[in-house]
Every structure is written in C-alpha cells, then in structure tokens.
Amino acid sequence: MTEQVRNSGQEPLPKIDTSVPHSARIWNYWLGGKDNYEVDRVAGDAFREIFPGIETGARAARYFLARAVRHLAAEEGIRQFLDIGTGLPNVDNTHQIAQRVAPDSRIVYVDNDPLVLAHARALLTSTEEGVTNYVDADLREPGTIIREAGKTLDFDQPVALMLMGILGHIEDHDEARSIVRQLVDALPSGSYLVQYDSTDTSEDYVRAIEQYNDGGSIPYILRSPEQIARYFDGLELLEPGVTSCSRWRPDAAALDLPAEVHQYGGVARKR
C-alpha cells in the first residue's frame, strides 16, 4: 500500500511557538538533531549544566525504543504499532524499524505539536506494502486516538501501544494510569504496551526538571520506578521487567551506555 501521512481532518497547522522551549525539540537537540530553535538549545544547555547525564539518558531511551520495536516485530509477530507522543523524526523511527523487519507493518503516530506534524507529513514515509499514518490528537483524548487510529489499524488484531517519555506530561499519576488503562482496554488480547519515562532517582535530575518546569514549558513530572511499574498493572511483563532503559535486553549498540540511567521502562503483553 502506498504511503499515507496525514492528520485527522487535515486542519491547517497552528502557528509554531518559538518563544517557549518545547520538550520534543529539546529532546531532538540532545539527540543531535537539527529540528530545534535557539530557545530550545538554551533550555537544553541549562538542563545539561545541572544534569550532565541527560544526553546519555536520551540515547538509552532511543535505543530502548529500537530494541523493543525490533523484538515485537521479529519475535512476537506484531504488525501494528500505535506510537503516541511521537516527537520529532530521528534516526530509526518506529516505522523504519518495524518495516525493516516486516515491510507490511502498519504504524500510526499520534502527536499534537505543529512542528512534529509538519515533519511527519514530510518525512514519515512508508514501504509500499505497509502504511504510515499520523493522527493529530492529545494524549488526554484516548477515545479520539482510538477512533482515528482505527481508520488505519485493525483493532481485532494485536497492536503495540507505545508511550515513550510522554506520561510525565500528565501531572496527576492516577490520571496517567487511567489514560493507559483506557488505551490498553481498546486493544485485543495479544497486544503489547511499550512504555518508559524519566525517574526521580537522581537529585540533580530533579533539580534540572524543576528549573525546566519553571521556564514556562509544559511541565514534566518525574516519577519513581515503582510508579512507572504501575502502568503495567494487569499485563504480563516481559523479562527483565521494568528497569533502566539501558538494561532492557541490551545489544551491541547499548554497550557504551551505563547500566543505570534515569529513564525506566518495560514491555508487557495483554493476555
């Protein structure tokens, strides 16, 4: 099937606000990308001064995404991926990894940032056999996400739900858990949840986040590893469970990473 990259309704893009740093653009900067503005680089540098390990954590989280998608596509036979909170395209995005293993994979990205949407339209292409689609929606609207994603994905077949570094933007932990439950409940048996977020396991990281949140950006809330583990309640965790992203089934690309980073995640199956 030919490439499909669109937002639901094809509404005109909102104006991109370059006066306030944005987490997706800062993350892009830490990963060596070019899709960011001076305000993002200033915020990213200020964060790194307090917590120098942030770039290592960003790479560990990115490699975790790659290993998880590769495992699900190659070992578990998953052919559908719902990636919410996509962020800006980088090297080896979800669709590229999945379609490298299985060209007929179908991927739906979800975000509501206008810069992300603009790049999605230009860069998130697909194999001829598969589909790559984009939904413009907010994480707090799980019903809308499922409805729009259902135009591309078959919810009678297993889906990998990916929530990568996004739940920290939901300030109330109970609300974040409720959103995860609503999304998982819409998926059939045999589906998977792939999730990570940053943790409060470093005092310097906590201080850096406090400074970032004070700068007017959308707040990000650090949580304990135990709180992150609660997102997987009722699901069957794959080994090694919820752990530092660099420890989740490391491969050669992760050998230069420390065993402990302050991004924790896991992969779990819906029975």
Short mmCIF file of C-alpha atoms in Angstrom, two decimals:
data_model
loop_
_atom_site.label_atom_id
_atom_site.label_comp_id
_atom_site.label_asym_id
_atom_site.label_seq_id
_atom_site.Cartn_x
_atom_site.Cartn_y
_atom_site.Cartn_z
CA MET A 1 0.00 0.00 0.00
CA THR A 2 1.30 3.45 -0.78
CA GLU A 3 2.40 5.98 1.81
CA GLN A 4 -0.23 7.65 3.93
CA VAL A 5 0.81 10.55 6.13
CA ARG A 6 -1.93 12.86 7.30
CA ASN A 7 -3.54 14.38 10.35
CA SER A 8 -7.19 13.72 11.15
CA GLY A 9 -9.37 16.25 9.33
CA GLN A 10 -6.41 17.93 7.58
CA GLU A 11 -6.95 21.11 9.60
CA PRO A 12 -4.50 23.98 8.98
CA LEU A 13 -1.44 23.74 11.20
CA PRO A 14 -1.36 26.03 14.24
CA LYS A 15 1.46 28.53 14.39
CA ILE A 16 4.67 27.13 15.90
CA ASP A 17 5.57 28.99 19.10
CA THR A 18 9.31 29.61 19.11
CA SER A 19 9.28 31.82 22.20
CA VAL A 20 8.98 28.93 24.69
CA PRO A 21 11.15 25.81 24.77
CA HIS A 22 9.39 22.60 23.82
CA SER A 23 10.26 19.14 25.12
CA ALA A 24 10.17 17.41 21.71
CA ARG A 25 12.54 19.98 20.22
CA ILE A 26 14.87 19.89 23.25
CA TRP A 27 14.96 16.08 23.06
CA ASN A 28 15.78 16.41 19.36
CA TYR A 29 18.66 18.74 20.28
CA TRP A 30 20.04 16.30 22.88
CA LEU A 31 19.95 13.53 20.29
CA GLY A 32 21.98 15.62 17.84
CA GLY A 33 19.07 16.66 15.61
CA LYS A 34 18.61 19.94 13.77
CA ASP A 35 14.86 20.43 14.25
CA ASN A 36 15.02 22.88 17.15
CA TYR A 37 15.29 26.59 17.86
CA GLU A 38 17.63 28.77 19.87
CA VAL A 39 15.20 28.83 22.78
CA ASP A 40 15.30 25.02 22.87
CA ARG A 41 19.09 24.88 22.72
CA VAL A 42 19.39 27.40 25.55
CA ALA A 43 16.98 25.39 27.69
CA GLY A 44 18.74 22.14 26.77
CA ASP A 45 22.15 23.54 27.70
CA ALA A 46 20.84 24.89 31.02
CA PHE A 47 19.38 21.48 31.82
CA ARG A 48 22.65 19.75 30.95
CA GLU A 49 24.63 22.07 33.21
CA ILE A 50 22.66 20.77 36.18
CA PHE A 51 22.32 17.19 34.97
CA PRO A 52 25.15 16.29 32.55
CA GLY A 53 23.81 12.77 32.06
CA ILE A 54 20.73 13.82 30.12
CA GLU A 55 22.16 13.09 26.67
CA THR A 56 23.18 9.59 27.78
CA GLY A 57 19.67 9.03 29.08
CA ALA A 58 18.18 10.29 25.82
CA ARG A 59 20.28 7.85 23.82
CA ALA A 60 19.42 4.99 26.17
CA ALA A 61 15.71 5.70 25.75
CA ARG A 62 16.06 5.85 21.97
CA TYR A 63 17.91 2.54 21.85
CA PHE A 64 15.26 1.01 24.11
CA LEU A 65 12.60 2.02 21.59
CA ALA A 66 14.60 0.41 18.78
CA ARG A 67 15.15 -2.87 20.64
CA ALA A 68 11.53 -3.09 21.78
CA VAL A 69 10.10 -2.50 18.29
CA ARG A 70 12.58 -4.91 16.72
CA HIS A 71 11.72 -7.59 19.28
CA LEU A 72 7.97 -7.19 18.83
CA ALA A 73 8.19 -7.25 15.05
CA ALA A 74 10.74 -10.05 14.73
CA GLU A 75 9.96 -12.29 17.71
CA GLU A 76 6.31 -11.62 18.58
CA GLY A 77 4.92 -11.13 15.08
CA ILE A 78 3.42 -7.70 15.77
CA ARG A 79 2.50 -5.86 12.58
CA GLN A 80 0.65 -2.84 14.01
CA PHE A 81 2.11 -0.04 16.13
CA LEU A 82 0.35 2.91 17.77
CA ASP A 83 3.05 5.39 18.81
CA ILE A 84 1.60 8.21 20.93
CA GLY A 85 3.69 11.27 21.69
CA THR A 86 5.83 10.68 18.64
CA GLY A 87 8.16 13.62 18.96
CA LEU A 88 10.29 14.77 16.05
CA PRO A 89 11.53 12.23 13.50
CA ASN A 90 15.04 11.00 14.20
CA VAL A 91 17.25 8.13 13.11
CA ASP A 92 15.38 4.82 13.12
CA ASN A 93 11.82 5.82 13.87
CA THR A 94 9.24 3.21 14.82
CA HIS A 95 8.00 2.64 11.26
CA GLN A 96 11.51 2.26 9.87
CA ILE A 97 12.48 -0.35 12.45
CA ALA A 98 9.23 -2.30 12.14
CA GLN A 99 9.08 -2.20 8.34
CA ARG A 100 12.72 -3.24 8.08
CA VAL A 101 11.68 -6.47 9.81
CA ALA A 102 8.21 -6.74 8.27
CA PRO A 103 7.53 -4.43 5.30
CA ASP A 104 3.76 -4.83 5.68
CA SER A 105 3.74 -3.25 9.14
CA ARG A 106 1.17 -0.51 9.79
CA ILE A 107 2.15 2.38 12.04
CA VAL A 108 0.08 5.26 13.37
CA TYR A 109 1.88 8.15 15.03
CA VAL A 110 0.00 10.48 17.38
CA ASP A 111 1.07 13.95 18.48
CA ASN A 112 -0.42 17.43 18.68
CA ASP A 113 2.64 19.62 18.17
CA PRO A 114 2.52 21.60 14.89
CA LEU A 115 6.25 21.22 14.21
CA VAL A 116 6.01 17.46 14.70
CA LEU A 117 3.03 17.37 12.34
CA ALA A 118 4.86 19.36 9.68
CA HIS A 119 7.80 16.95 9.81
CA ALA A 120 5.52 13.93 9.86
CA ARG A 121 3.95 14.98 6.59
CA ALA A 122 7.36 15.38 5.00
CA LEU A 123 9.40 12.56 6.48
CA LEU A 124 7.31 9.72 7.87
CA THR A 125 7.11 7.70 4.69
CA SER A 126 6.18 4.04 4.34
CA THR A 127 7.06 0.93 2.41
CA GLU A 128 4.75 0.05 -0.47
CA GLU A 129 3.46 -2.96 1.48
CA GLY A 130 2.77 -1.09 4.71
CA VAL A 131 1.19 2.13 5.94
CA THR A 132 2.50 5.05 7.97
CA ASN A 133 -0.18 7.43 9.16
CA TYR A 134 -0.36 10.40 11.52
CA VAL A 135 -3.15 11.47 13.89
CA ASP A 136 -3.25 14.98 15.32
CA ALA A 137 -4.62 14.37 18.84
CA ASP A 138 -3.85 14.87 22.52
CA LEU A 139 -2.89 12.07 24.88
CA ARG A 140 -5.73 13.17 27.15
CA GLU A 141 -8.20 12.15 24.44
CA PRO A 142 -7.82 8.34 24.31
CA GLY A 143 -11.23 7.90 22.70
CA THR A 144 -10.30 10.23 19.85
CA ILE A 145 -6.94 8.50 19.41
CA ILE A 146 -8.51 5.04 19.18
CA ARG A 147 -11.24 6.23 16.81
CA GLU A 148 -8.83 7.95 14.43
CA ALA A 149 -6.17 5.23 14.64
CA GLY A 150 -8.87 2.70 13.82
CA LYS A 151 -9.05 4.16 10.32
CA THR A 152 -5.61 2.65 9.70
CA LEU A 153 -5.18 -0.11 12.31
CA ASP A 154 -7.31 -3.23 12.74
CA PHE A 155 -8.19 -3.42 16.43
CA ASP A 156 -9.26 -7.04 16.01
CA GLN A 157 -5.57 -7.86 15.60
CA PRO A 158 -2.72 -7.26 18.11
CA VAL A 159 -1.31 -3.76 18.37
CA ALA A 160 1.84 -2.48 20.09
CA LEU A 161 0.90 0.63 22.07
CA MET A 162 3.94 2.86 22.56
CA LEU A 163 4.04 5.60 25.20
CA MET A 164 7.61 6.77 25.12
CA GLY A 165 8.53 9.53 27.56
CA ILE A 166 5.08 11.10 27.33
CA LEU A 167 3.20 10.18 30.51
CA GLY A 168 5.35 12.57 32.55
CA HIS A 169 3.39 15.39 30.92
CA ILE A 170 0.27 14.18 32.75
CA GLU A 171 0.71 15.83 36.13
CA ASP A 172 -1.63 13.54 38.10
CA HIS A 173 -0.35 9.94 38.29
CA ASP A 174 -3.84 8.49 38.70
CA GLU A 175 -4.96 10.31 35.57
CA ALA A 176 -1.93 8.99 33.68
CA ARG A 177 -2.74 5.44 34.79
CA SER A 178 -6.37 5.92 33.74
CA ILE A 179 -5.29 7.02 30.26
CA VAL A 180 -3.10 3.95 29.91
CA ARG A 181 -5.94 1.67 31.03
CA GLN A 182 -8.37 3.22 28.53
CA LEU A 183 -5.92 2.76 25.70
CA VAL A 184 -4.98 -0.80 26.67
CA ASP A 185 -8.65 -1.73 27.15
CA ALA A 186 -9.28 -0.84 23.49
CA LEU A 187 -6.65 -3.34 22.33
CA PRO A 188 -7.24 -7.06 21.73
CA SER A 189 -5.57 -9.92 23.55
CA GLY A 190 -2.01 -10.43 22.38
CA SER A 191 -1.31 -6.70 22.16
CA TYR A 192 1.65 -5.07 23.91
CA LEU A 193 2.40 -1.95 25.93
CA VAL A 194 5.85 -0.39 25.47
CA GLN A 195 6.49 2.45 27.91
CA TYR A 196 9.25 4.45 29.52
CA ASP A 197 9.53 7.71 31.42
CA SER A 198 12.15 9.60 33.37
CA THR A 199 12.51 8.91 37.08
CA ASP A 200 13.20 10.84 40.26
CA THR A 201 16.22 8.64 41.04
CA SER A 202 18.75 11.49 40.80
CA GLU A 203 18.74 14.67 42.89
CA ASP A 204 20.42 16.59 40.06
CA TYR A 205 17.79 15.38 37.62
CA VAL A 206 15.05 16.55 39.97
CA ARG A 207 16.67 20.00 40.21
CA ALA A 208 17.07 20.23 36.43
CA ILE A 209 13.42 19.33 35.87
CA GLU A 210 12.31 21.91 38.44
CA GLN A 211 14.25 24.59 36.56
CA TYR A 212 12.80 23.40 33.23
CA ASN A 213 9.24 23.47 34.56
CA ASP A 214 9.76 26.98 35.92
CA GLY A 215 10.69 28.17 32.41
CA GLY A 216 7.13 28.15 31.10
CA SER A 217 7.26 24.88 29.17
CA ILE A 218 4.61 22.18 29.52
CA PRO A 219 5.57 20.64 32.88
CA TYR A 220 7.17 17.22 33.04
CA ILE A 221 6.76 15.17 36.23
CA LEU A 222 9.46 12.73 37.29
CA ARG A 223 8.13 9.55 38.88
CA SER A 224 9.58 6.68 40.85
CA PRO A 225 10.34 3.35 39.15
CA GLU A 226 7.54 1.89 41.27
CA GLN A 227 5.07 4.42 39.86
CA ILE A 228 6.16 3.62 36.31
CA ALA A 229 5.66 -0.07 37.04
CA ARG A 230 2.00 0.65 37.89
CA TYR A 231 1.31 1.49 34.24
CA PHE A 232 1.74 -2.22 33.54
CA ASP A 233 -0.81 -3.40 36.10
CA GLY A 234 -2.76 -6.39 34.81
CA LEU A 235 -0.30 -7.07 31.98
CA GLU A 236 2.33 -9.77 31.59
CA LEU A 237 5.76 -8.13 31.73
CA LEU A 238 8.50 -9.48 29.51
CA GLU A 239 11.89 -10.08 31.11
CA PRO A 240 13.67 -8.20 32.60
CA GLY A 241 10.57 -6.29 33.74
CA VAL A 242 10.54 -2.56 34.43
CA THR A 243 14.15 -1.46 34.53
CA SER A 244 16.68 1.16 33.47
CA CYS A 245 16.26 1.53 29.70
CA SER A 246 19.89 0.59 29.11
CA ARG A 247 19.30 -2.75 30.90
CA TRP A 248 16.33 -3.85 28.80
CA ARG A 249 17.77 -6.61 26.60
CA PRO A 250 20.89 -4.62 25.65
CA ASP A 251 22.58 -5.23 22.32
CA ALA A 252 25.87 -4.07 20.82
CA ALA A 253 24.57 -0.53 20.29
CA ALA A 254 23.97 -0.16 24.03
CA LEU A 255 27.34 -1.46 25.21
CA ASP A 256 28.75 2.03 25.73
CA LEU A 257 25.84 3.06 27.95
CA PRO A 258 25.95 2.88 31.75
CA ALA A 259 23.84 0.14 33.29
CA GLU A 260 21.85 2.72 35.24
CA VAL A 261 20.16 5.65 33.52
CA HIS A 262 17.26 7.62 34.93
CA GLN A 263 14.81 6.53 32.25
CA TYR A 264 12.90 3.37 33.24
CA GLY A 265 10.65 1.30 31.05
CA GLY A 266 9.34 -2.07 30.08
CA VAL A 267 7.34 -4.15 27.60
CA ALA A 268 4.26 -6.13 28.60
CA ARG A 269 1.68 -8.34 26.88
CA LYS A 270 -2.07 -8.12 27.25
CA ARG A 271 -3.42 -11.58 27.99
#
